PDB file of C-alpha atoms in Angstrom:
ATOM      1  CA  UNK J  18      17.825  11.941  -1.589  1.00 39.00           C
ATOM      2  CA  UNK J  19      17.625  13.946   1.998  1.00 38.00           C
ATOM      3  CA  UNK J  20      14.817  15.817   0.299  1.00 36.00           C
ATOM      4  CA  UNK J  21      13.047  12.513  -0.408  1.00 38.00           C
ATOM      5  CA  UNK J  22      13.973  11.571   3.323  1.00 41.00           C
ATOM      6  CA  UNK J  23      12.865  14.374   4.773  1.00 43.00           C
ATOM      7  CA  UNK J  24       9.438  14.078   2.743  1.00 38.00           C
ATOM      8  CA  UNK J  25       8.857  10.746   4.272  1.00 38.00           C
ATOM      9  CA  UNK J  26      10.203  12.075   7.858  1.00 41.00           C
ATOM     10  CA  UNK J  27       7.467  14.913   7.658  1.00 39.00           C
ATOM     11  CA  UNK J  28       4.480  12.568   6.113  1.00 40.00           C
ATOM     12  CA  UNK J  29       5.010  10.036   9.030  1.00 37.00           C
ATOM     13  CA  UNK J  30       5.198  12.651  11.743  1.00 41.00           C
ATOM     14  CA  UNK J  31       1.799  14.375  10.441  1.00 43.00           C
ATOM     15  CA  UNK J  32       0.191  10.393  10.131  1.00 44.00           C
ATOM     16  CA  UNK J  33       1.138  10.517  13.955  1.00 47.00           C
ATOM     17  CA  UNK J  34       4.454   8.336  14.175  1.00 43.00           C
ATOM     18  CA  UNK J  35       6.626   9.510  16.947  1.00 47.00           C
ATOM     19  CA  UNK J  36       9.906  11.251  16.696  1.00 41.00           C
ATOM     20  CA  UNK J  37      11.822   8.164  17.290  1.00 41.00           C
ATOM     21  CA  UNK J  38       9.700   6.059  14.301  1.00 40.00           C
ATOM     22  CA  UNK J  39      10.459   9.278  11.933  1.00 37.00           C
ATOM     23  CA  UNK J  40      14.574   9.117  12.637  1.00 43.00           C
ATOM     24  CA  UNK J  41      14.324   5.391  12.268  1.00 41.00           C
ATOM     25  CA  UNK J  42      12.706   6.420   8.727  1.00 42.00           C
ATOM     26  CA  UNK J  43      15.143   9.028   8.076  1.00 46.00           C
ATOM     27  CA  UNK J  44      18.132   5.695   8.690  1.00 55.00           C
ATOM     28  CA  UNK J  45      16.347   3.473   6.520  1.00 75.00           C
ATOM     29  CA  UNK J  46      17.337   4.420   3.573  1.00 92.00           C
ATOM     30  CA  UNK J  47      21.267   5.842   3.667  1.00 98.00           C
ATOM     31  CA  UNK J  48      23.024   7.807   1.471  1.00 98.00           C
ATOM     32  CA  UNK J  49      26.770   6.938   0.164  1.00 98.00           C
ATOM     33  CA  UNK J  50      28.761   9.830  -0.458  1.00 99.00           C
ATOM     34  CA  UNK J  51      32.374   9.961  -2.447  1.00 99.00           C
ATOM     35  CA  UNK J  52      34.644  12.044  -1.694  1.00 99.00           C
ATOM     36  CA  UNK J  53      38.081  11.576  -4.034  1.00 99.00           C
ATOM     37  CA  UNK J  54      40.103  12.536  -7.041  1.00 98.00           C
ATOM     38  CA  UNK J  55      39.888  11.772 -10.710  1.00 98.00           C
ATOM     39  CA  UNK J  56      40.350   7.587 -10.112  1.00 98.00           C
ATOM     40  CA  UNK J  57      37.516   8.220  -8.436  1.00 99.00           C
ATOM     41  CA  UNK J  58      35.305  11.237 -10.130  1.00 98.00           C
ATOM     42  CA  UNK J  59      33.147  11.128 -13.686  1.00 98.00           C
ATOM     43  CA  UNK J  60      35.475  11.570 -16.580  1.00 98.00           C
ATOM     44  CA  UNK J  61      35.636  12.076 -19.993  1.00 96.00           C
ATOM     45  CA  UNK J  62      35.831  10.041 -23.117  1.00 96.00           C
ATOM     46  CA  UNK J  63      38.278   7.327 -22.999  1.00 98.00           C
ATOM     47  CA  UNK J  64      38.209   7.525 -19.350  1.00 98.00           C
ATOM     48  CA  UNK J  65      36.259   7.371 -16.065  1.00 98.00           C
ATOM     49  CA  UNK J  66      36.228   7.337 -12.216  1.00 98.00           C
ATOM     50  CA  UNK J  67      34.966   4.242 -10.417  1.00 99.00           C
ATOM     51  CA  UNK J  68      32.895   6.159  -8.209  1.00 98.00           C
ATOM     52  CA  UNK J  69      30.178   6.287 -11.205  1.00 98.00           C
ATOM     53  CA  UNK J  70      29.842   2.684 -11.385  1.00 98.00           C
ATOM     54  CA  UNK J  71      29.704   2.052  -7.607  1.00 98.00           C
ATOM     55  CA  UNK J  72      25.459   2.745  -7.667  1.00 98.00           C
ATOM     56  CA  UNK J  73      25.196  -0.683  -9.938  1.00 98.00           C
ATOM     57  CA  UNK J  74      26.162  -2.497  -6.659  1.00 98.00           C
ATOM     58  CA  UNK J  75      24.451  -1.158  -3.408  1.00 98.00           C
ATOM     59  CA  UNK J  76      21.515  -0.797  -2.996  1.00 98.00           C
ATOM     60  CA  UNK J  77      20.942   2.361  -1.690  1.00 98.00           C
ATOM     61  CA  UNK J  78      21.886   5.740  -3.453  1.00 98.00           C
ATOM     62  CA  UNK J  79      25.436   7.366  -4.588  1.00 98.00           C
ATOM     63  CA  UNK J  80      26.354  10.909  -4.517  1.00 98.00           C
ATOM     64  CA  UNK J  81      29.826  11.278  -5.924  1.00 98.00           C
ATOM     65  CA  UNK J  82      31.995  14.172  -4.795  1.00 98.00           C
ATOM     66  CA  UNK J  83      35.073  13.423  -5.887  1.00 99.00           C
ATOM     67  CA  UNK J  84      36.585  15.847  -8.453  1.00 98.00           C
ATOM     68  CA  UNK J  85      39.426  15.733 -10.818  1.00 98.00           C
ATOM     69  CA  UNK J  86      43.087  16.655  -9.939  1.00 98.00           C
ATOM     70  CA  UNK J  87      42.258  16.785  -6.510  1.00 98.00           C
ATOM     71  CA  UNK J  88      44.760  15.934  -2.948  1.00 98.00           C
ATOM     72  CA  UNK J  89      43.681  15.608   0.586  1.00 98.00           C
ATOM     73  CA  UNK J  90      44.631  19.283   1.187  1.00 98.00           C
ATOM     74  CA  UNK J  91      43.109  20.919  -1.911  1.00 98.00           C
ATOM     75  CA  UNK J  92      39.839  19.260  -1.485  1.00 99.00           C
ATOM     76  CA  UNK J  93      39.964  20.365   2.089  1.00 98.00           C
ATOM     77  CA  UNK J  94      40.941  23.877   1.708  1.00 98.00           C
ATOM     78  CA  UNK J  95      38.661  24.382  -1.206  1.00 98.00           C
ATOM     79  CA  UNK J  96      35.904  23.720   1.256  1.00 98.00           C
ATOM     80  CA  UNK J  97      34.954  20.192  -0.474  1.00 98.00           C
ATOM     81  CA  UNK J  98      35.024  18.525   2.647  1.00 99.00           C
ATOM     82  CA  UNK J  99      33.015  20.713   4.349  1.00 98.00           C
ATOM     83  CA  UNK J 100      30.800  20.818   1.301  1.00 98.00           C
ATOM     84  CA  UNK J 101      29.831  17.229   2.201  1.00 98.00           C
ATOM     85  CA  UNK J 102      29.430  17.765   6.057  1.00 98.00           C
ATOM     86  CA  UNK J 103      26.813  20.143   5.498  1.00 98.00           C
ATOM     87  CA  UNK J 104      24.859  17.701   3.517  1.00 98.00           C
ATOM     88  CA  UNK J 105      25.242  14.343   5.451  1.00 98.00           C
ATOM     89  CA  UNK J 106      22.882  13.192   8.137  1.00 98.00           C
ATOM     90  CA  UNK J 107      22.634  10.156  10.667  1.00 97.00           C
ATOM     91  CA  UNK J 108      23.119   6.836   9.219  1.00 98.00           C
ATOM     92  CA  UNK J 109      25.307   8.223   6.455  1.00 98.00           C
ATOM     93  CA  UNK J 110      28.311   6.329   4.861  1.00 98.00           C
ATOM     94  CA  UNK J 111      31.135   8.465   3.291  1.00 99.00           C
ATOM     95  CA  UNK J 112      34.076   6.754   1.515  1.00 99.00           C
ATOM     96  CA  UNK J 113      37.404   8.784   1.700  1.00 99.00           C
ATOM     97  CA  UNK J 114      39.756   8.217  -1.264  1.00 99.00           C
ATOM     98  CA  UNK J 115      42.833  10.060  -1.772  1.00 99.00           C
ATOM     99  CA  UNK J 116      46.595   9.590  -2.700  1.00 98.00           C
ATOM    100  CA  UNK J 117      47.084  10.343  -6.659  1.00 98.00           C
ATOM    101  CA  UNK J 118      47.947  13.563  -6.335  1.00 98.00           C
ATOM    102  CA  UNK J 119      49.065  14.109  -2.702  1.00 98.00           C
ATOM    103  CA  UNK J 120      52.862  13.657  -3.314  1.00 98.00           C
ATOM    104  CA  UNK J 121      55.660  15.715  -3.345  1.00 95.00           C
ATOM    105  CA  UNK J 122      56.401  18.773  -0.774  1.00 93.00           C
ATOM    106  CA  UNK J 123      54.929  22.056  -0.444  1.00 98.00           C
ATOM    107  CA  UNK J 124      57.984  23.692   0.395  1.00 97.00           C
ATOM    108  CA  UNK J 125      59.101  25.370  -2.739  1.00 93.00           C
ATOM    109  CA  UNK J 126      58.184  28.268  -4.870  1.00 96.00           C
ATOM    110  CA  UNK J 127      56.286  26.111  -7.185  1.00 96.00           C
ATOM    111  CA  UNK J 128      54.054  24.255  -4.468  1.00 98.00           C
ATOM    112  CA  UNK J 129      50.847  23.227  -6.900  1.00 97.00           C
ATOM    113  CA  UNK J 130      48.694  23.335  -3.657  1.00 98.00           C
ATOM    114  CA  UNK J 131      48.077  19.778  -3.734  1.00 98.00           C
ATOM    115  CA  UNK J 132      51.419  18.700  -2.128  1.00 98.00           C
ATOM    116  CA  UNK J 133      50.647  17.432   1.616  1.00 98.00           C
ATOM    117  CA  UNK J 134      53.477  17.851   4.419  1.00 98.00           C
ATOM    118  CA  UNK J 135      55.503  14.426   4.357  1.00 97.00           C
ATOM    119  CA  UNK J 136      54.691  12.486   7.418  1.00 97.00           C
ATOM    120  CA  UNK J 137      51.842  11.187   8.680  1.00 97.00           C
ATOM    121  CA  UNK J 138      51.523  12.839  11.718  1.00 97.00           C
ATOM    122  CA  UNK J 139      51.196  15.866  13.624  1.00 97.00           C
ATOM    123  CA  UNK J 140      54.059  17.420  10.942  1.00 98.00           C
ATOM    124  CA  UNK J 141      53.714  20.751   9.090  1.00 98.00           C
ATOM    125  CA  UNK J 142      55.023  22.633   6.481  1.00 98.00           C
ATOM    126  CA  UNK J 143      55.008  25.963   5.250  1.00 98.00           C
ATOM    127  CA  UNK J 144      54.261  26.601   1.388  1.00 98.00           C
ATOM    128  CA  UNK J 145      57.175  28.400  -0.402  1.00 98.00           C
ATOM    129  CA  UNK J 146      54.819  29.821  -2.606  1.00 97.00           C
ATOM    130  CA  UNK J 147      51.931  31.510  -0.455  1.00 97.00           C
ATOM    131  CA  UNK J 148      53.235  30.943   3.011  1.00 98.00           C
ATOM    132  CA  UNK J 149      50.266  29.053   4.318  1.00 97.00           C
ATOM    133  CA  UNK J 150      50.395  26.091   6.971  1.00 98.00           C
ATOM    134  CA  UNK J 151      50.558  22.875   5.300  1.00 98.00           C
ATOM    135  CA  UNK J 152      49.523  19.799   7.144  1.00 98.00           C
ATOM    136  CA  UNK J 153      49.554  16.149   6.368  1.00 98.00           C
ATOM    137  CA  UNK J 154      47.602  13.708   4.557  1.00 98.00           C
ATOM    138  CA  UNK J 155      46.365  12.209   7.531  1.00 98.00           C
ATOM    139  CA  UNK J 156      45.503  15.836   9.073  1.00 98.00           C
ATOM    140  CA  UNK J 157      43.094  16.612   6.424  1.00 98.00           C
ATOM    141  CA  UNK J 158      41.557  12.802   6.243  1.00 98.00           C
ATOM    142  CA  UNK J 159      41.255  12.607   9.920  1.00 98.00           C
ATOM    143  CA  UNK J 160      39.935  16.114  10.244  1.00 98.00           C
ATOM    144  CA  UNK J 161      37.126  15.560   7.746  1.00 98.00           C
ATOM    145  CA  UNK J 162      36.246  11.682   8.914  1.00 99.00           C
ATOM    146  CA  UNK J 163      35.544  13.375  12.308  1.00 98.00           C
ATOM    147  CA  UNK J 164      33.129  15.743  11.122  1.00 98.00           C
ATOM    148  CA  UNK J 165      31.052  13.269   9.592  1.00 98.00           C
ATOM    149  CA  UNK J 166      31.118  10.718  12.745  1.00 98.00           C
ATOM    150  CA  UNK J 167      30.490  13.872  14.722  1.00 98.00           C
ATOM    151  CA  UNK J 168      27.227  14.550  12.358  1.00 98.00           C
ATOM    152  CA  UNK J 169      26.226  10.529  13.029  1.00 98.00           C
ATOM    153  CA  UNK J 170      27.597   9.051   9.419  1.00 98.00           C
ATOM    154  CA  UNK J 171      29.965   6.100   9.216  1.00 98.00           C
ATOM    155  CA  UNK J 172      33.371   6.783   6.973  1.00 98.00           C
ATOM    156  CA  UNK J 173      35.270   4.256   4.995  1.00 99.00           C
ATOM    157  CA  UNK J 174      39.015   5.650   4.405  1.00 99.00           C
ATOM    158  CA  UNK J 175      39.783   3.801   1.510  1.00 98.00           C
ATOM    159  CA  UNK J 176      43.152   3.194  -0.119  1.00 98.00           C
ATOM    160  CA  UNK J 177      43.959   4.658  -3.376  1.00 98.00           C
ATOM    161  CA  UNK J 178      43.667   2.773  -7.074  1.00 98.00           C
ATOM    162  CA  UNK J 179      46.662   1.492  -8.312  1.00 98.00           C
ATOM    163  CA  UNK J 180      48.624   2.898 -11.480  1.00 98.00           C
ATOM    164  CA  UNK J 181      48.460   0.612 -14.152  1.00 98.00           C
ATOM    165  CA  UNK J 182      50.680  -2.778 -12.359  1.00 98.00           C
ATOM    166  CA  UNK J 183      51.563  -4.655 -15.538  1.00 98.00           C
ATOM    167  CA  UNK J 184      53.116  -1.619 -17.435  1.00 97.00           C
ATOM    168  CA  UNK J 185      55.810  -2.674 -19.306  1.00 94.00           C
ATOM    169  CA  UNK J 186      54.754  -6.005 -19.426  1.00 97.00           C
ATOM    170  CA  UNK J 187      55.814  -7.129 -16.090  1.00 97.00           C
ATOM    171  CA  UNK J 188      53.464  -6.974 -12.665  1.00 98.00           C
ATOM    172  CA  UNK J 189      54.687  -5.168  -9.749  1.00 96.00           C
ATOM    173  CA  UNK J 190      52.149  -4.067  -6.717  1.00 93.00           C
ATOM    174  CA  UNK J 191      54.484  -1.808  -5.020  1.00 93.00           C
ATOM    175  CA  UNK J 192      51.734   0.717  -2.943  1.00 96.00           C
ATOM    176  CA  UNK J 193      52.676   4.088  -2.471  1.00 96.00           C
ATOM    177  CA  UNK J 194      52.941   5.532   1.050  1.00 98.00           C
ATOM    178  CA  UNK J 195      49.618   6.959   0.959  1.00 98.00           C
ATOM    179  CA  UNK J 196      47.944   2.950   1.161  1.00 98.00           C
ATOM    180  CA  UNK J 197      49.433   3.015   4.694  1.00 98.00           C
ATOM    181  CA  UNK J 198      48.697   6.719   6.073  1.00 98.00           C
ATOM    182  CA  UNK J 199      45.043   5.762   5.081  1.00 98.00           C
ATOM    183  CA  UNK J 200      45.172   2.760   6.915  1.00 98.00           C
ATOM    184  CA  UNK J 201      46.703   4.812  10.329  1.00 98.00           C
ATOM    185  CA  UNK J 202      44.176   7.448   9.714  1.00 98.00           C
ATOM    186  CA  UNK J 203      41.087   4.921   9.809  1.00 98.00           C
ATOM    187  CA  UNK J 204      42.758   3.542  12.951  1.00 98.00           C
ATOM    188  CA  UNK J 205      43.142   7.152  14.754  1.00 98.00           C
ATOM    189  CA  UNK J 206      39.790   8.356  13.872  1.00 98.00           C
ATOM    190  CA  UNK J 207      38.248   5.122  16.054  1.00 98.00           C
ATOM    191  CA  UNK J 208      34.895   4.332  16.217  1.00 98.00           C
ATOM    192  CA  UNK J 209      33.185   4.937  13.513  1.00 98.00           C
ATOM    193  CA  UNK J 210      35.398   4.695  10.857  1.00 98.00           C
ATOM    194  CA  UNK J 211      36.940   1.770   9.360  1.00 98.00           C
ATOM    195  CA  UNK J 212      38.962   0.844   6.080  1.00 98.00           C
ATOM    196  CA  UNK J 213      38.916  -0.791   2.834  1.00 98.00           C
ATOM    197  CA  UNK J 214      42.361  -2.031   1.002  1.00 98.00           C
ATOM    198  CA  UNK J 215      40.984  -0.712  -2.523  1.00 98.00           C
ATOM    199  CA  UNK J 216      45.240  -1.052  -3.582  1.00 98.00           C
ATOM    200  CA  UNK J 217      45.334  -4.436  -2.709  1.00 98.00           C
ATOM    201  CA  UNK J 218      41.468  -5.261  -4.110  1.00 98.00           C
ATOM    202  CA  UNK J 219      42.240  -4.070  -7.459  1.00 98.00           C
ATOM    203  CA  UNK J 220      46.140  -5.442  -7.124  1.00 98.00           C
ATOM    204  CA  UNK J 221      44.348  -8.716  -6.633  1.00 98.00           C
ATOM    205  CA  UNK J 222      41.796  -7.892  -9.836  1.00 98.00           C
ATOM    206  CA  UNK J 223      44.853  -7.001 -11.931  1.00 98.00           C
ATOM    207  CA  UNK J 224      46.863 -10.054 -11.244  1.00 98.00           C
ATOM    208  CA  UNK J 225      43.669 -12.171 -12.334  1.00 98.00           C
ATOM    209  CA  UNK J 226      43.295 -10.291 -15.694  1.00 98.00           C
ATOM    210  CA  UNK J 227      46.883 -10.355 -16.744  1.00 98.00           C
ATOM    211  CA  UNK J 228      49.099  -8.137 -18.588  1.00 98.00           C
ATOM    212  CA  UNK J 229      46.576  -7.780 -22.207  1.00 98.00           C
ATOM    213  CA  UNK J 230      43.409  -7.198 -20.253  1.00 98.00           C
ATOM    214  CA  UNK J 231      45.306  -4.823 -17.836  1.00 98.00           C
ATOM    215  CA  UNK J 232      46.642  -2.625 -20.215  1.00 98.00           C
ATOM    216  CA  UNK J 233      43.789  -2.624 -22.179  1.00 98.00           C
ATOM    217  CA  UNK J 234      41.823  -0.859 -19.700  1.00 98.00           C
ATOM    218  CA  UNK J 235      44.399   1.810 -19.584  1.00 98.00           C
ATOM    219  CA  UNK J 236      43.971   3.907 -22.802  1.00 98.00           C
ATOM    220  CA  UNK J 237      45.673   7.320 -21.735  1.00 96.00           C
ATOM    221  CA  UNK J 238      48.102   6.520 -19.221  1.00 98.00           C
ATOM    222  CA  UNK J 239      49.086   4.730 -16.400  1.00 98.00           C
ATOM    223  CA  UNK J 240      46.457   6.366 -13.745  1.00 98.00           C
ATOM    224  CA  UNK J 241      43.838   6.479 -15.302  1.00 98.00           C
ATOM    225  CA  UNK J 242      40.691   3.595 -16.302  1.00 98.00           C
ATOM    226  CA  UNK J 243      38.492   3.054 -19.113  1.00 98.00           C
ATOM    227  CA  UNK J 244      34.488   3.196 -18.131  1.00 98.00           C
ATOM    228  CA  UNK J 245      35.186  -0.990 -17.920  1.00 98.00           C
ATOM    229  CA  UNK J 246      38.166  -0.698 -16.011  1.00 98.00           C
ATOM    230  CA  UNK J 247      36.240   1.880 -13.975  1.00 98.00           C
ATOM    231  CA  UNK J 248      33.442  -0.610 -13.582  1.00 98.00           C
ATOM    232  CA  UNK J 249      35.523  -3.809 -12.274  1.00 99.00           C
ATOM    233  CA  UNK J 250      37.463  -0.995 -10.223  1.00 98.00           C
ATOM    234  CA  UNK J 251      34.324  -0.545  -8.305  1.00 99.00           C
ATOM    235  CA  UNK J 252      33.426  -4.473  -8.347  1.00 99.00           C
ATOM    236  CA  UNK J 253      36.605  -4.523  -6.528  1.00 99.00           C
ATOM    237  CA  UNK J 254      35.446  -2.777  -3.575  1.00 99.00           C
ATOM    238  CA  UNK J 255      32.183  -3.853  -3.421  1.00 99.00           C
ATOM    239  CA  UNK J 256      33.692  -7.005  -3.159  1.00 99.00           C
ATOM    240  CA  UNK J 257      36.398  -6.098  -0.539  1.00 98.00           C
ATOM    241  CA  UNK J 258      33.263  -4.571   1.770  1.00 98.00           C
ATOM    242  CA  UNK J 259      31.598  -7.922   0.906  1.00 98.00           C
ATOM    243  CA  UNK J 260      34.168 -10.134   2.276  1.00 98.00           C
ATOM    244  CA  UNK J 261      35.347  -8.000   4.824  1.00 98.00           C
ATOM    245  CA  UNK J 262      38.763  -7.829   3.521  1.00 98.00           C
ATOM    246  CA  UNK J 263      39.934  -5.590   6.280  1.00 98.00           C
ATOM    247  CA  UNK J 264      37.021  -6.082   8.723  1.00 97.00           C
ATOM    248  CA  UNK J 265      33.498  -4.907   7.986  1.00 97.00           C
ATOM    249  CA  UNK J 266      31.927  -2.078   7.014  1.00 98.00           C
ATOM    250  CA  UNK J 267      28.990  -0.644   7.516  1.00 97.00           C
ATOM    251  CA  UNK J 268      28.479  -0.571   3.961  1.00 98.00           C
ATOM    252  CA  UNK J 269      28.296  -4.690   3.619  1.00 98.00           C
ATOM    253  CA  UNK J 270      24.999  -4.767   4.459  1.00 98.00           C
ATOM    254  CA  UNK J 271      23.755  -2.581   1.667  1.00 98.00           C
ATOM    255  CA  UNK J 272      26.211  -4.628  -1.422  1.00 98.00           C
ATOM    256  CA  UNK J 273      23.522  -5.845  -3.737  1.00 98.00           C
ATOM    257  CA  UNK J 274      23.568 -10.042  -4.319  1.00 98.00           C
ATOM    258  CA  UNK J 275      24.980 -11.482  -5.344  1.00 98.00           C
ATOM    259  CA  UNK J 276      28.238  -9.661  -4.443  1.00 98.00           C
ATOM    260  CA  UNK J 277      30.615  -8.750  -6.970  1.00 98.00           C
ATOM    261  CA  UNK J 278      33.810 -11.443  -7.526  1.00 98.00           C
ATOM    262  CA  UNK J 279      36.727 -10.023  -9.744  1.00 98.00           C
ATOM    263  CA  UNK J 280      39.024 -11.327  -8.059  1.00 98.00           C
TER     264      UNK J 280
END
């Protein structure tokens, strides 16, 4: 897509369109970039990431980043984050989703190097298996949503999917910490960033489809979607940016209509 963009940037400036009519060209047409674990990344057979449905609803393109198995610090210190910052440019939108796997503490000799420091601060740890400095989930979500603002994009932090709420037959929407660091660490990052409740979107989708439909859209475990559940998983958001469920987005204005409603 920046290679199309850059294509039309180049044909405009040699037609004679000034270098404020070519960035205005280079805007028009934003890219949405995903940057998240497997809830969020293309899966396999019975299962899939949300972020692959996401497309069917804007109307500009998707590049999904997100990657299986994946925290806030191993995404970041596998150079993921950067990854993306090299490739965004002005006008961008890129939606932050972490939490799955970002539990725990990295203190002991079995840290899996996904384990963020508890806290949600300045806090840090040290690994007990290689010694590095572990910071916090909002460290490595802040860090990265300022690198993209800093490039010109736009970042939604989004909250995490929920597990599977009507397990066992009984609905319970208890969030994990991680809903609320996201929410703090759109707030410190400022201008520029803002945030989308996808907990209590999809909380709200899973009360509306009950315990059957629920569960049916969970066919290997509690985390984890089928390409439907995927699909109204993504519906979800599009229809939290669509209503401004937590204040708007820049993203609204590119939701195809009619909007999404699931819930």
């Amino acid at each position: 897509m920046l290679f199309t963009s850059n294509l039309v940037a180049v044909a405009l400036a040699a037609a004679g369109v000034g270098a404020r009519s070519v960035d205005i060209a280079r805007q028009a047409t934003p890219t949405v970039y995903l940057a998240g674990d497997s809830t969020m990344a293309k899966g396999a057979s019975p299962i899939d990431g949300w972020g692959q449905y996401l497309g069917k609803y804007l109307t500009v393109p998707v590049v999904n980043k997100a990657i299986g198995g994946r925290s806030a610090r191993s995404f970041s210190n596998e150079g993921r984050f950067t990854e993306i910052e090299k490739l965004v440019a002005k006008g961008d939108i890129v939606v932050i989703e972490f939490g799955h796997n970002d539990g725990g503490s990295p203190n002991s000799a079995s840290d899996n190097a996904r384990s963020d420091c508890p806290g949600s601060g300045s806090e840090t740890c040290v690994s007990g298996k290689t010694g590095e400095t572990v910071y916090t989930f909002n460290y490595y979500i802040e860090k990265a949503a300022k690198s993209y603002i800093a490039k010109g994009a736009s970042v939604i932090i989004s909250s995490q999917t929920p597990n599977n709420l009507w397990e066992g037959g009984k609905y319970s929407d208890g969030a994990s910490r991680f809903v609320d660091y996201a929410a703090k660490a759109a707030k410190n990052v400022g201008t520029g960033a803002s945030f989308v409740d996808h907990f209590r979107a999809a909380a709200k989708l899973y009360l509306k489809l009950g315990n059957t439909k629920t569960n049916a859209i969970y066919p290997k475990d509690h985390t984890h979607t089928s390409p439907e559940g995927a699909d109204l998983t993504a519906q979800a958001f599009a229809q939290a940016v669509s209503v401004d469920f937590n204040g708007t987005t820049p993203l609204k204005q590119y939701i195809k209509s009619p909007a999404p409603s699931v819930w």
